[in-house]
Coordinates of C-alpha atoms in Angstrom, one line a residue:
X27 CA 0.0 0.0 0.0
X28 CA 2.8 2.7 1.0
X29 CA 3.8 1.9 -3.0
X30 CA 0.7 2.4 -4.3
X31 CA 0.6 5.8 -2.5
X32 CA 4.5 6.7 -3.2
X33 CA 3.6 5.5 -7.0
X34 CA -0.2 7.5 -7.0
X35 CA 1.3 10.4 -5.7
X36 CA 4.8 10.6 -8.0
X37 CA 1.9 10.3 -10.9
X38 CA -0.4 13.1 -9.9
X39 CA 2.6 15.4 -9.2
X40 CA 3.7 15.0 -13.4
X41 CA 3.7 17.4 -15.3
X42 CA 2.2 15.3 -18.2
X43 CA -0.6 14.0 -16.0
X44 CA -1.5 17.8 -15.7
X45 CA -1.3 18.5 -19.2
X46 CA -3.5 15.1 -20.3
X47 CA -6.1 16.2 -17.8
X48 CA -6.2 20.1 -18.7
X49 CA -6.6 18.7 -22.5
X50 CA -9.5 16.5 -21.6
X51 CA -11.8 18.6 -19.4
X52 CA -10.7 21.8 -22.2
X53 CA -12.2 19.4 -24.9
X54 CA -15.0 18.4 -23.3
X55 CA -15.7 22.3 -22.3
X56 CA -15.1 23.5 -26.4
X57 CA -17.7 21.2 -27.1
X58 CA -20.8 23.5 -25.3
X59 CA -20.3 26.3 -28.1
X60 CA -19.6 23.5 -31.2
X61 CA -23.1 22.1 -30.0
X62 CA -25.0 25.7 -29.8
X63 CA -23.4 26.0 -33.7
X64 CA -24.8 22.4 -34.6
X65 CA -28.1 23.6 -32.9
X66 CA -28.7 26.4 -35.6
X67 CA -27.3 23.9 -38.1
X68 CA -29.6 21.7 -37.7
X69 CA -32.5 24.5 -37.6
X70 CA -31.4 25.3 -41.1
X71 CA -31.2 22.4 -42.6
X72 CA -34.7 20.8 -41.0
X73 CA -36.1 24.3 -42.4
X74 CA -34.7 23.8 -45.6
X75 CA -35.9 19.7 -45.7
X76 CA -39.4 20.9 -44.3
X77 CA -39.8 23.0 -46.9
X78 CA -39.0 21.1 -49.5
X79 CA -41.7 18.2 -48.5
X80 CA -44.5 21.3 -48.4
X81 CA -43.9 22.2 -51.8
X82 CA -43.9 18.8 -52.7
X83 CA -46.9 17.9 -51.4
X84 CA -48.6 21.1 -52.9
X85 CA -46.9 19.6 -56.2
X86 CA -48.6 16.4 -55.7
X87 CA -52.2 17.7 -54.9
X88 CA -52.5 19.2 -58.1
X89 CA -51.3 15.9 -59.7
X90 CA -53.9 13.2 -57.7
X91 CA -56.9 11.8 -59.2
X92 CA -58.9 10.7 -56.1
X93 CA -60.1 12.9 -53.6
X94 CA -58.2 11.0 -50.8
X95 CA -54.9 11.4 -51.9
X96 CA -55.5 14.8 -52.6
X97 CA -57.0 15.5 -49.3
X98 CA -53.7 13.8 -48.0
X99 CA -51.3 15.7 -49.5
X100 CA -53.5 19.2 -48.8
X101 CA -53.1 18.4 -44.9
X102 CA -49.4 17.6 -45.3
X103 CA -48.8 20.7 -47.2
X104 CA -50.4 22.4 -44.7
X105 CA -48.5 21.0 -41.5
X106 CA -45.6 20.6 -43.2
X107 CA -45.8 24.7 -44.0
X108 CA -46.6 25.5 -39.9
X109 CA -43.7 23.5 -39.5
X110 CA -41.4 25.5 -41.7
X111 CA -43.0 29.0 -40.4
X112 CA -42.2 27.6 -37.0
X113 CA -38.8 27.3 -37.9
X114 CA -38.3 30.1 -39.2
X115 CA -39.7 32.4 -36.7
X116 CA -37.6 34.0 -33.9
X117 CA -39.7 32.2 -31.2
X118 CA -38.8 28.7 -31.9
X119 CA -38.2 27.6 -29.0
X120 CA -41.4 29.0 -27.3
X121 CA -42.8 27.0 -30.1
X122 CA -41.5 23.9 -29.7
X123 CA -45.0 22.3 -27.8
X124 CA -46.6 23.7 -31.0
X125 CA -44.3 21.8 -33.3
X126 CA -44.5 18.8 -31.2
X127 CA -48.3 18.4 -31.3
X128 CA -48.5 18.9 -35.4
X129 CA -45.6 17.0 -36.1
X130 CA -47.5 13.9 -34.2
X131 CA -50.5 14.5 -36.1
X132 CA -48.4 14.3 -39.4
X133 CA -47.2 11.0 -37.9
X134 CA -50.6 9.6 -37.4
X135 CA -51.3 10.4 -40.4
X136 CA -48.6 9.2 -42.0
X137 CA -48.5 6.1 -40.4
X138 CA -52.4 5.3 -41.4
X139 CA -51.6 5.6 -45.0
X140 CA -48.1 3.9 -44.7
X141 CA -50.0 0.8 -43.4
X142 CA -52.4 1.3 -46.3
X143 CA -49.3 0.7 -48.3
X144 CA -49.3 4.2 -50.5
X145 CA -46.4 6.6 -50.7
X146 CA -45.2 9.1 -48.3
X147 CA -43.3 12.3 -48.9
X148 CA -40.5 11.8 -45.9
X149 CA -38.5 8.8 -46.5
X150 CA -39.6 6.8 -43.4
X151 CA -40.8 3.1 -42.2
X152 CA -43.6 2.2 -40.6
X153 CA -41.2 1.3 -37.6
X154 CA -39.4 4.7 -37.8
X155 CA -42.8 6.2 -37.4
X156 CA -43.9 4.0 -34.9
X157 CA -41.0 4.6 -33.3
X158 CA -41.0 8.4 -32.9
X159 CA -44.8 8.5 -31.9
X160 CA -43.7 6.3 -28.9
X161 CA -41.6 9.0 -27.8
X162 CA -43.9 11.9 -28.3
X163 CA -46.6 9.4 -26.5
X164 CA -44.1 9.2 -23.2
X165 CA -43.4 12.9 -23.3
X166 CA -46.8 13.6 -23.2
X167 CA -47.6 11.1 -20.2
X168 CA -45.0 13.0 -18.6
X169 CA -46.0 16.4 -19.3
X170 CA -42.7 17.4 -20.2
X171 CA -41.8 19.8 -23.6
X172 CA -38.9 18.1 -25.8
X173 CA -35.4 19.3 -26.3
X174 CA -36.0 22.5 -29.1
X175 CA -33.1 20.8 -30.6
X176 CA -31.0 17.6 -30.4
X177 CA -27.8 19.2 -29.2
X178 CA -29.3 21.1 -26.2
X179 CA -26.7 22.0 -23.9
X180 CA -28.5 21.2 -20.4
X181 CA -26.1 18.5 -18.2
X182 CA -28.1 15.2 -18.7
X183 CA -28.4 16.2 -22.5
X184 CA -24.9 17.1 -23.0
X185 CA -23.3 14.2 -21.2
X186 CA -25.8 11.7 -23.4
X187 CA -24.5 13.4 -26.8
X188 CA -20.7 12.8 -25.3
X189 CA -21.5 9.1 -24.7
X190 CA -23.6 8.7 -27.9
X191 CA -20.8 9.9 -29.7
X192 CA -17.0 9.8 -31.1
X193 CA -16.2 12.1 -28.1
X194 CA -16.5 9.5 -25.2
X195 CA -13.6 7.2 -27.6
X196 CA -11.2 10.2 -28.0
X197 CA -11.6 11.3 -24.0
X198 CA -11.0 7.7 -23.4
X199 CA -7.8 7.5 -25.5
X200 CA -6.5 10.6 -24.3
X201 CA -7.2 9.1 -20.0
X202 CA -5.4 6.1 -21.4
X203 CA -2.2 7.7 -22.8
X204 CA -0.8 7.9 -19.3
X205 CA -0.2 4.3 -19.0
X206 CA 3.0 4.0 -20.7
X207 CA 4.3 7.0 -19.0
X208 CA 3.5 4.8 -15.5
X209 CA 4.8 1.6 -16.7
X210 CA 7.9 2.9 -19.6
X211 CA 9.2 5.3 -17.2
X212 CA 11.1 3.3 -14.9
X213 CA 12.6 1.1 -18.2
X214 CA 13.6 4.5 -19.7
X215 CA 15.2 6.2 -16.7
X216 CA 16.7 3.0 -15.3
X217 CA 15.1 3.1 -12.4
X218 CA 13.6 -0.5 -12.6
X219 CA 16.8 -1.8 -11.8
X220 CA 16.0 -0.7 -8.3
X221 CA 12.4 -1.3 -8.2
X222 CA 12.1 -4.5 -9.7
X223 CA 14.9 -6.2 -7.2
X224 CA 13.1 -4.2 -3.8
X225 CA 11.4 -6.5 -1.1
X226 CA 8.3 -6.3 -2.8
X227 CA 7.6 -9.4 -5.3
X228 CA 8.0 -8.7 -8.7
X229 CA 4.0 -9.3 -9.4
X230 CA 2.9 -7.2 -6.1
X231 CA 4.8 -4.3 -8.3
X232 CA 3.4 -4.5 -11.8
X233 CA -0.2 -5.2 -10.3
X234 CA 0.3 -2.1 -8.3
X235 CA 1.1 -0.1 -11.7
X236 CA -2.2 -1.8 -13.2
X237 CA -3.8 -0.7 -10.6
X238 CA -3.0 2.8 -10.5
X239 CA -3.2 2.7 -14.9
X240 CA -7.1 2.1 -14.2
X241 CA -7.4 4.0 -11.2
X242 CA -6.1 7.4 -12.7
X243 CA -7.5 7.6 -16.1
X244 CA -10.6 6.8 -14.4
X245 CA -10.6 9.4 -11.9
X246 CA -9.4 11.9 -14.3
X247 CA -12.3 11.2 -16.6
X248 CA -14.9 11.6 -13.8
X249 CA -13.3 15.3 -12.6
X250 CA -13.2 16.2 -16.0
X251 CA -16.8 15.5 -16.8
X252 CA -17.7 16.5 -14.0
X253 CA -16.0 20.0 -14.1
X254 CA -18.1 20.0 -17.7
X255 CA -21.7 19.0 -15.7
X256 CA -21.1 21.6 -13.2
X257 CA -20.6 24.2 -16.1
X258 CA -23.3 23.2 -18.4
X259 CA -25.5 22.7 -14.9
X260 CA -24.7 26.7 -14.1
X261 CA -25.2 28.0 -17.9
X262 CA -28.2 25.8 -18.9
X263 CA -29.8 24.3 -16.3
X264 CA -29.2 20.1 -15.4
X265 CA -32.4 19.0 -17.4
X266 CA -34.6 16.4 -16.7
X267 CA -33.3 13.5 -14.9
X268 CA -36.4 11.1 -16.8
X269 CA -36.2 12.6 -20.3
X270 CA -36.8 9.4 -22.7
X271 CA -34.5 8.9 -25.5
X272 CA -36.0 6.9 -27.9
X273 CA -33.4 4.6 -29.1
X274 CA -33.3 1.5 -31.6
X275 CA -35.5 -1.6 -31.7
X276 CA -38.4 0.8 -30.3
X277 CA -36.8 0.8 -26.6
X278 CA -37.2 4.1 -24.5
X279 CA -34.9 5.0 -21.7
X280 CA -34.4 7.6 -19.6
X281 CA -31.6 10.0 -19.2
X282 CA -30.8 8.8 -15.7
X283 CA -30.7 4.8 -16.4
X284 CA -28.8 5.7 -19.7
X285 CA -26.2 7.5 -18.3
X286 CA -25.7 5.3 -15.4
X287 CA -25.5 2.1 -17.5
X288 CA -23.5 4.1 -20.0
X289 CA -20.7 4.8 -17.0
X290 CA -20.6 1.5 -15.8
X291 CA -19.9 -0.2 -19.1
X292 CA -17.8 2.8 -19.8
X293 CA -15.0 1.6 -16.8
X294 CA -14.9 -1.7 -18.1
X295 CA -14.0 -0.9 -21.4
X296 CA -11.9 1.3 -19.6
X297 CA -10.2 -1.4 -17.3
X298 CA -10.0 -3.6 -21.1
X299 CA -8.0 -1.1 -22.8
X300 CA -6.1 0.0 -19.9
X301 CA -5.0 -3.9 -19.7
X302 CA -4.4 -4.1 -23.8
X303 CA -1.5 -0.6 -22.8
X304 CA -0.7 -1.9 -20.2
X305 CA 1.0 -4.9 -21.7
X306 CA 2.4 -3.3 -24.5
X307 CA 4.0 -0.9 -22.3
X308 CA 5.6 -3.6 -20.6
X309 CA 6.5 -5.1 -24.4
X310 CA 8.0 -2.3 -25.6
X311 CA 9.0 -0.9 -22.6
X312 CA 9.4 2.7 -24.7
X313 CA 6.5 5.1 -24.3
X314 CA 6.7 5.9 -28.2
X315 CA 6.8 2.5 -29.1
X316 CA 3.8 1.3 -26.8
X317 CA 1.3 4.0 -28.0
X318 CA 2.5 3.5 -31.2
X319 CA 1.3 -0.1 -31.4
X320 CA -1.7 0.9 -29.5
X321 CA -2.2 3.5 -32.4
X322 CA -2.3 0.8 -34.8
X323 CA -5.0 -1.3 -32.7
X324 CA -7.3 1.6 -32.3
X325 CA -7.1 2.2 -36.2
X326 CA -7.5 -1.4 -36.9
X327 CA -10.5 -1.4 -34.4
X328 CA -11.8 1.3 -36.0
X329 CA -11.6 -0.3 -39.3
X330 CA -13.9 -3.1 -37.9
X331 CA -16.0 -1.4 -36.3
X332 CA -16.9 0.7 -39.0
X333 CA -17.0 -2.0 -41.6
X334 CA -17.9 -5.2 -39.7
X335 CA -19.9 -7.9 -41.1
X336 CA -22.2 -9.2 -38.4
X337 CA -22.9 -8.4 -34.8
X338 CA -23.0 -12.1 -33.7
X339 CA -19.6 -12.4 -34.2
X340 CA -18.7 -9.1 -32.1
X341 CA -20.8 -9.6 -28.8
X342 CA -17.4 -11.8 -27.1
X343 CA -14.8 -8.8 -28.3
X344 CA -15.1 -6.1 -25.9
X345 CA -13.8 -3.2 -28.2
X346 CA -16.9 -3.3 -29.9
X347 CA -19.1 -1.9 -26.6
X348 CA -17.3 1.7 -27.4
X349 CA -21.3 1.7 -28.8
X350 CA -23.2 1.8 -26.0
X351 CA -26.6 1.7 -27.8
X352 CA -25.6 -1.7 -29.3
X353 CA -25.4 -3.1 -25.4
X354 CA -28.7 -1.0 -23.8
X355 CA -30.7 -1.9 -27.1
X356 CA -29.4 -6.0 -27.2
X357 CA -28.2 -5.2 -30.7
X358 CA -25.3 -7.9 -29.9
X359 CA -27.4 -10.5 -28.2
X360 CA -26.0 -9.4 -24.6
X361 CA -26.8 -7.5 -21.6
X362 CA -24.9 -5.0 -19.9
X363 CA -23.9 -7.5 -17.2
X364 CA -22.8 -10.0 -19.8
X365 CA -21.0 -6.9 -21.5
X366 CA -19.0 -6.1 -18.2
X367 CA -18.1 -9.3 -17.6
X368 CA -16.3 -9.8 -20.6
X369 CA -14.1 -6.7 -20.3
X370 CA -13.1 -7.2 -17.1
X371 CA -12.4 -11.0 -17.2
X372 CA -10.2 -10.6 -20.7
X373 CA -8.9 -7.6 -19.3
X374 CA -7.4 -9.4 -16.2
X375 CA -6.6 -12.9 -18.1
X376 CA -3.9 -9.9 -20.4
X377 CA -2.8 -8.8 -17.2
X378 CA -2.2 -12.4 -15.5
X379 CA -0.3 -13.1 -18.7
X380 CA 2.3 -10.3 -18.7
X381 CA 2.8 -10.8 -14.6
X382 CA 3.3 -14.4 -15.2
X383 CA 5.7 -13.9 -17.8
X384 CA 7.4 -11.5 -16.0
X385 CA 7.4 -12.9 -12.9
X386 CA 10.2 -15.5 -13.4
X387 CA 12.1 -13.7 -16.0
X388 CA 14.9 -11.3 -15.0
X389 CA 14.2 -7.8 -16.0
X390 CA 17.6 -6.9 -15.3
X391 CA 19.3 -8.9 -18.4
X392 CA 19.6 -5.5 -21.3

């Protein structure tokens, strides 16, 4: 334990630690204005797209034969013009109960004549409709008014896009690069010499390093998101602790269960990776070498995940839990239980490997 603390402490003290942490929690913190500019993006363009279907479906009126189609496409002209006045009007977001109420009667609609098996203007399936009428359903069970836009900066909003996205894998990456400075350091100063031949048992030593390579990214992730809560709390308010997300396969959950499902998956892909560094560290025993190689898994993981060919295949390889709407939607045929239990019993099984190897072979032969 006095180790552990002497190692901790040496850590927190670096220079580079302070430097890795500043980056993530200013990264994070960049990301409230890049979400207020996608916010008016995506004003723009659903104006643009909105309009677009109303003059289509005034185009289409005067093109029907029967008197239902054209009564259709007259309503959807009609909505779909509200909608785009709505959008364009300085008081959107004192409109947004408005816009939810006709855009659920254009669903309703839709969905009647989608199941009569006749065309639609908007390029959705009966399940996508389905889909987004369950959630306008719950919001108005709950009495609550939706988000004006998608990228709403309030804290239980702005911590869902951050797991729901890229973001979460490059703050994750960026926790994780200080594992070669804990483990290479030693090997680079020459310091090991001296650790590696104290009282303490070669293993009791590397799994103390293990321990604090999961231990400190983690920590630093938490202070940084939460130094980003407490500023999007302050500026825009926490939000609603119940919100539901609608989210594939026609499942709703809350902003609360996600998140906290979200963070507990999180650490063990956290603890996975840190285990996959954490041996190449000890590999390469060079800091540029280790994240190199790690580099090169990351691509190649992005590679797969990007282009992969089934899910079935994927639900035993823990890299591919980065989504965390594949796990809370049983996309990969597993539950978040199953999904922790994988990364943290491959993780260790890496880690048993490189102290076994190392624990009979002498460090000091170079």
């Amino acid at each position: 334990m006095r180790y552990f603390f002497i190692e901790l402490k040496r850590h927190l003290a670096s220079k580079f630690t302070i430097i890795i942490f500043l980056s993530m929690t200013i990264f994070l913190l960049l990301h409230i204005p890049f979400h207020m500019w996608k916010a008016q993006k995506y004003i723009e363009n659903t104006r643009i797209k909105i309009y677009t279907i109303a003059d289509s479906a005034e185009s289409y009126k005067e093109m029907t034969q029967t008197k239902e189609d054209r009564t259709f496409y007259h309503e959807e002209f009609e909505d779909y013009y509200f909608l785009y006045q709505v959008y364009n009007s300085k008081q959107y977001e004192q409109n947004v109960s408005i816009k939810t109420n006709t855009e659920y009667d254009i669903l309703k609609r839709e969905l009647l004549r989608a199941e009569q098996g006749k065309d639609l203007l908007s390029p959705k399936t009966v399940k996508e409709i389905k889909q987004e009428m369950k959630w306008y359903e719950a919001l108005e069970a709950k009495k609550y008014i939706p988000y004006a836009t998608p990228y709403d900066n309030q804290t239980f909003n702005f911590l869902y896009l951050i797991m729901n996205d890229t973001i979460s894998v490059i703050i994750l990456l960026l926790a994780l690069s200080i594992i070669p400075m804990i483990v290479c350091s030693d090997f680079e100063v020459h310091t090991y010499k001296y650790v590696y031949t104290s009282k303490a048992s070669r293993a009791t030593i590397m799994l103390t390093k293990f321990g604090i390579s999961v231990i400190l990214p983690l920590a630093m992730l938490l202070l940084s998101v939460g130094i980003t809560s407490l500023v999007t709390g302050a500026v825009f308010g926490l939000g609603i602790s119940d919100y539901p997300y609608l989210l594939s396969n026609g499942m709703l959950i809350t902003a609360d269960s996600y998140l906290f499902e979200s963070i507990k998956l999180f650490a063990a892909v956290l603890f996975f990776f840190a285990s996959i560094l954490f041996a190449l560290s000890y590999i390469c025993k060079k800091q540029v070498d280790a994240i190199t190689y790690f580099s090169l898994f990351i691509a190649i993981t992005y590679v797969f995940l990007t282009y992969r060919i089934t899910l079935s295949f994927f639900r035993y390889i823990p890299i591919f839990y980065l989504n965390v709407e594949n796990i809370l939607t049983n996309a990969l045929g597993i539950s978040i239980h199953e999904a922790i239990i994988y990364c943290i019993s491959f993780g260790m099984i890496v880690v048993l490997m490189v102290v076994l190897y190392y624990r009979k072979k002498d460090l000091l032969v170079e």
